[in-house]
Amino acid sequence: MKWYRSHAPGDKKLPATVVFAGLIGLAHLVVLWVGLPLLHFSGVETMELPTAAQWGYMLLNGAIAVVVNCLMFCVIVVMSPLFLSTGMTLSIPITFAFDLMLWDKDQGHYPALLSGVALATLGPIVLAAADKVHNAHFLRRMD
């Protein structure tokens, strides 16, 4: 929060979105976990402790999520929410490329997957172009 307060323009109060996200987490902690023992003892879903490897994956996933969320918060403060959302859309083609490099499983779905990747790549480009045109129009009106 110290970094946010030193870089945020205008009001230095805690953003409502951060408070709201914290309240969502508190609600999940207080309310939603209560149903898990009921599911276990009723036999609907059997709960068991994770293995050591699964713990490692969960801790790695949590660490990556914390870093990504902090970086996204910083990007929103410094740039804009539009920049972040269009950038996150590019995670779809990046994930597809890494799946091909790491797993290289030909499932016969490549034409459909490639068309989806093309659309997901084209989306941020179109949004960035539209934002640039909008900003140029806005600046002309300001003159």
PDB file of C-alpha atoms in Angstrom:
ATOM      1  CA  MET A   1       0.000   0.000   0.000  1.00  0.00           C
ATOM      2  CA  LYS A   2       2.936   2.307   0.580  1.00  0.00           C
ATOM      3  CA  TRP A   3       3.939   2.018  -3.098  1.00  0.00           C
ATOM      4  CA  TYR A   4       0.345   2.672  -4.170  1.00  0.00           C
ATOM      5  CA  ARG A   5       0.085   5.790  -2.045  1.00  0.00           C
ATOM      6  CA  SER A   6       3.339   7.182  -3.405  1.00  0.00           C
ATOM      7  CA  HIS A   7       2.395   6.569  -7.080  1.00  0.00           C
ATOM      8  CA  ALA A   8      -1.384   6.985  -7.163  1.00  0.00           C
ATOM      9  CA  PRO A   9      -2.661  10.256  -8.549  1.00  0.00           C
ATOM     10  CA  GLY A  10      -5.121  12.296  -6.502  1.00  0.00           C
ATOM     11  CA  ASP A  11      -6.792  10.798  -3.451  1.00  0.00           C
ATOM     12  CA  LYS A  12      -4.510   8.555  -1.382  1.00  0.00           C
ATOM     13  CA  LYS A  13      -7.277   6.637   0.418  1.00  0.00           C
ATOM     14  CA  LEU A  14      -7.557   2.865   0.203  1.00  0.00           C
ATOM     15  CA  PRO A  15      -9.398   2.085  -3.061  1.00  0.00           C
ATOM     16  CA  ALA A  16     -12.911   0.695  -2.676  1.00  0.00           C
ATOM     17  CA  THR A  17     -12.004  -2.204  -4.979  1.00  0.00           C
ATOM     18  CA  VAL A  18      -9.322  -3.383  -2.550  1.00  0.00           C
ATOM     19  CA  VAL A  19     -11.738  -3.195   0.374  1.00  0.00           C
ATOM     20  CA  PHE A  20     -14.410  -5.025  -1.641  1.00  0.00           C
ATOM     21  CA  ALA A  21     -11.973  -7.793  -2.649  1.00  0.00           C
ATOM     22  CA  GLY A  22     -10.964  -8.182   0.991  1.00  0.00           C
ATOM     23  CA  LEU A  23     -14.600  -8.478   2.050  1.00  0.00           C
ATOM     24  CA  ILE A  24     -15.179 -11.161  -0.595  1.00  0.00           C
ATOM     25  CA  GLY A  25     -12.247 -13.116   0.821  1.00  0.00           C
ATOM     26  CA  LEU A  26     -13.588 -12.714   4.356  1.00  0.00           C
ATOM     27  CA  ALA A  27     -17.033 -13.932   3.251  1.00  0.00           C
ATOM     28  CA  HIS A  28     -15.473 -17.014   1.642  1.00  0.00           C
ATOM     29  CA  LEU A  29     -13.505 -17.737   4.800  1.00  0.00           C
ATOM     30  CA  VAL A  30     -16.480 -17.329   7.124  1.00  0.00           C
ATOM     31  CA  VAL A  31     -19.346 -18.771   5.063  1.00  0.00           C
ATOM     32  CA  LEU A  32     -18.344 -21.055   2.223  1.00  0.00           C
ATOM     33  CA  TRP A  33     -15.988 -23.533   3.916  1.00  0.00           C
ATOM     34  CA  VAL A  34     -18.736 -24.591   6.346  1.00  0.00           C
ATOM     35  CA  GLY A  35     -20.336 -26.808   3.663  1.00  0.00           C
ATOM     36  CA  LEU A  36     -17.196 -28.892   3.093  1.00  0.00           C
ATOM     37  CA  PRO A  37     -17.559 -31.102   6.204  1.00  0.00           C
ATOM     38  CA  LEU A  38     -21.234 -31.626   5.340  1.00  0.00           C
ATOM     39  CA  LEU A  39     -20.288 -32.837   1.863  1.00  0.00           C
ATOM     40  CA  HIS A  40     -17.634 -35.155   3.319  1.00  0.00           C
ATOM     41  CA  PHE A  41     -19.762 -36.773   6.010  1.00  0.00           C
ATOM     42  CA  SER A  42     -22.779 -37.129   3.707  1.00  0.00           C
ATOM     43  CA  GLY A  43     -20.618 -39.051   1.227  1.00  0.00           C
ATOM     44  CA  VAL A  44     -21.256 -36.646  -1.651  1.00  0.00           C
ATOM     45  CA  GLU A  45     -17.592 -35.620  -1.842  1.00  0.00           C
ATOM     46  CA  THR A  46     -14.793 -37.409  -0.012  1.00  0.00           C
ATOM     47  CA  MET A  47     -12.179 -35.035   1.382  1.00  0.00           C
ATOM     48  CA  GLU A  48      -8.578 -36.071   1.918  1.00  0.00           C
ATOM     49  CA  LEU A  49      -5.335 -34.285   2.619  1.00  0.00           C
ATOM     50  CA  PRO A  50      -3.126 -33.537  -0.377  1.00  0.00           C
ATOM     51  CA  THR A  51       0.119 -35.385  -1.011  1.00  0.00           C
ATOM     52  CA  ALA A  52       3.482 -33.653  -0.630  1.00  0.00           C
ATOM     53  CA  ALA A  53       3.685 -33.071  -4.394  1.00  0.00           C
ATOM     54  CA  GLN A  54       0.186 -31.592  -4.416  1.00  0.00           C
ATOM     55  CA  TRP A  55       1.121 -29.274  -1.541  1.00  0.00           C
ATOM     56  CA  GLY A  56       4.113 -28.115  -3.572  1.00  0.00           C
ATOM     57  CA  TYR A  57       1.936 -27.396  -6.602  1.00  0.00           C
ATOM     58  CA  MET A  58      -0.606 -25.533  -4.462  1.00  0.00           C
ATOM     59  CA  LEU A  59       2.088 -23.415  -2.809  1.00  0.00           C
ATOM     60  CA  LEU A  60       3.659 -22.628  -6.182  1.00  0.00           C
ATOM     61  CA  ASN A  61       0.242 -21.745  -7.602  1.00  0.00           C
ATOM     62  CA  GLY A  62      -0.489 -19.491  -4.624  1.00  0.00           C
ATOM     63  CA  ALA A  63       2.892 -17.751  -4.885  1.00  0.00           C
ATOM     64  CA  ILE A  64       2.427 -17.118  -8.599  1.00  0.00           C
ATOM     65  CA  ALA A  65      -1.116 -15.825  -7.981  1.00  0.00           C
ATOM     66  CA  VAL A  66       0.112 -13.371  -5.325  1.00  0.00           C
ATOM     67  CA  VAL A  67       2.830 -12.023  -7.609  1.00  0.00           C
ATOM     68  CA  VAL A  68       0.468 -11.718 -10.594  1.00  0.00           C
ATOM     69  CA  ASN A  69      -2.223  -9.972  -8.513  1.00  0.00           C
ATOM     70  CA  CYS A  70       0.277  -7.481  -7.093  1.00  0.00           C
ATOM     71  CA  LEU A  71       1.640  -6.775 -10.561  1.00  0.00           C
ATOM     72  CA  MET A  72      -1.880  -6.315 -11.935  1.00  0.00           C
ATOM     73  CA  PHE A  73      -2.680  -3.851  -9.162  1.00  0.00           C
ATOM     74  CA  CYS A  74       0.474  -1.886  -9.979  1.00  0.00           C
ATOM     75  CA  VAL A  75      -0.336  -1.903 -13.705  1.00  0.00           C
ATOM     76  CA  ILE A  76      -3.829  -0.551 -13.043  1.00  0.00           C
ATOM     77  CA  VAL A  77      -2.401   2.266 -10.919  1.00  0.00           C
ATOM     78  CA  VAL A  78       0.347   3.211 -13.377  1.00  0.00           C
ATOM     79  CA  MET A  79      -1.374   2.528 -16.718  1.00  0.00           C
ATOM     80  CA  SER A  80      -5.111   1.863 -16.961  1.00  0.00           C
ATOM     81  CA  PRO A  81      -7.628  -0.951 -16.495  1.00  0.00           C
ATOM     82  CA  LEU A  82      -8.050  -1.159 -20.285  1.00  0.00           C
ATOM     83  CA  PHE A  83      -4.335  -1.812 -20.744  1.00  0.00           C
ATOM     84  CA  LEU A  84      -4.462  -4.587 -18.176  1.00  0.00           C
ATOM     85  CA  SER A  85      -7.591  -6.262 -19.535  1.00  0.00           C
ATOM     86  CA  THR A  86      -6.305  -6.281 -23.101  1.00  0.00           C
ATOM     87  CA  GLY A  87      -2.956  -7.591 -21.936  1.00  0.00           C
ATOM     88  CA  MET A  88      -4.594 -10.370 -19.943  1.00  0.00           C
ATOM     89  CA  THR A  89      -6.533 -11.391 -23.044  1.00  0.00           C
ATOM     90  CA  LEU A  90      -3.198 -12.191 -24.654  1.00  0.00           C
ATOM     91  CA  SER A  91      -2.666 -14.897 -22.019  1.00  0.00           C
ATOM     92  CA  ILE A  92      -4.898 -17.178 -24.129  1.00  0.00           C
ATOM     93  CA  PRO A  93      -2.577 -17.367 -27.150  1.00  0.00           C
ATOM     94  CA  ILE A  94       0.482 -17.464 -24.898  1.00  0.00           C
ATOM     95  CA  THR A  95      -0.980 -20.424 -23.000  1.00  0.00           C
ATOM     96  CA  PHE A  96      -1.786 -22.151 -26.293  1.00  0.00           C
ATOM     97  CA  ALA A  97       1.785 -21.670 -27.518  1.00  0.00           C
ATOM     98  CA  PHE A  98       3.247 -23.053 -24.289  1.00  0.00           C
ATOM     99  CA  ASP A  99       0.875 -26.024 -24.382  1.00  0.00           C
ATOM    100  CA  LEU A 100       2.096 -26.821 -27.878  1.00  0.00           C
ATOM    101  CA  MET A 101       5.747 -26.471 -26.857  1.00  0.00           C
ATOM    102  CA  LEU A 102       5.481 -28.461 -23.623  1.00  0.00           C
ATOM    103  CA  TRP A 103       2.957 -31.166 -24.409  1.00  0.00           C
ATOM    104  CA  ASP A 104       2.764 -31.238 -28.236  1.00  0.00           C
ATOM    105  CA  LYS A 105      -0.284 -33.467 -28.345  1.00  0.00           C
ATOM    106  CA  ASP A 106      -2.029 -33.486 -31.713  1.00  0.00           C
ATOM    107  CA  GLN A 107      -5.693 -33.797 -30.881  1.00  0.00           C
ATOM    108  CA  GLY A 108      -6.998 -32.805 -34.304  1.00  0.00           C
ATOM    109  CA  HIS A 109      -8.468 -29.580 -32.944  1.00  0.00           C
ATOM    110  CA  TYR A 110      -5.753 -27.266 -34.245  1.00  0.00           C
ATOM    111  CA  PRO A 111      -7.860 -25.372 -36.838  1.00  0.00           C
ATOM    112  CA  ALA A 112     -10.495 -24.484 -34.244  1.00  0.00           C
ATOM    113  CA  LEU A 113      -7.854 -23.675 -31.620  1.00  0.00           C
ATOM    114  CA  LEU A 114      -5.863 -21.530 -34.020  1.00  0.00           C
ATOM    115  CA  SER A 115      -8.946 -19.576 -35.036  1.00  0.00           C
ATOM    116  CA  GLY A 116      -9.704 -18.922 -31.354  1.00  0.00           C
ATOM    117  CA  VAL A 117      -6.107 -17.843 -30.751  1.00  0.00           C
ATOM    118  CA  ALA A 118      -6.300 -15.528 -33.776  1.00  0.00           C
ATOM    119  CA  LEU A 119      -9.469 -13.911 -32.436  1.00  0.00           C
ATOM    120  CA  ALA A 120      -8.010 -13.611 -28.937  1.00  0.00           C
ATOM    121  CA  THR A 121      -4.904 -11.962 -30.405  1.00  0.00           C
ATOM    122  CA  LEU A 122      -6.917  -9.666 -32.654  1.00  0.00           C
ATOM    123  CA  GLY A 123      -9.134  -8.446 -29.788  1.00  0.00           C
ATOM    124  CA  PRO A 124      -6.475  -6.457 -27.884  1.00  0.00           C
ATOM    125  CA  ILE A 125      -5.163  -4.998 -31.130  1.00  0.00           C
ATOM    126  CA  VAL A 126      -8.621  -3.713 -32.055  1.00  0.00           C
ATOM    127  CA  LEU A 127      -9.219  -2.394 -28.529  1.00  0.00           C
ATOM    128  CA  ALA A 128      -5.863  -0.604 -28.465  1.00  0.00           C
ATOM    129  CA  ALA A 129      -6.560   0.973 -31.851  1.00  0.00           C
ATOM    130  CA  ALA A 130     -10.029   2.076 -30.749  1.00  0.00           C
ATOM    131  CA  ASP A 131      -8.601   3.529 -27.535  1.00  0.00           C
ATOM    132  CA  LYS A 132      -5.959   5.418 -29.503  1.00  0.00           C
ATOM    133  CA  VAL A 133      -8.619   6.883 -31.835  1.00  0.00           C
ATOM    134  CA  HIS A 134     -10.811   7.786 -28.859  1.00  0.00           C
ATOM    135  CA  ASN A 135      -7.928   9.500 -27.053  1.00  0.00           C
ATOM    136  CA  ALA A 136      -6.942  11.432 -30.184  1.00  0.00           C
ATOM    137  CA  HIS A 137     -10.551  12.576 -30.642  1.00  0.00           C
ATOM    138  CA  PHE A 138     -10.751  13.566 -26.974  1.00  0.00           C
ATOM    139  CA  LEU A 139      -7.503  15.566 -27.181  1.00  0.00           C
ATOM    140  CA  ARG A 140      -8.728  17.380 -30.320  1.00  0.00           C
ATOM    141  CA  ARG A 141     -11.883  18.395 -28.467  1.00  0.00           C
ATOM    142  CA  MET A 142      -9.785  19.727 -25.591  1.00  0.00           C
ATOM    143  CA  ASP A 143      -7.896  22.158 -27.879  1.00  0.00           C
TER     144      ASP A 143
END
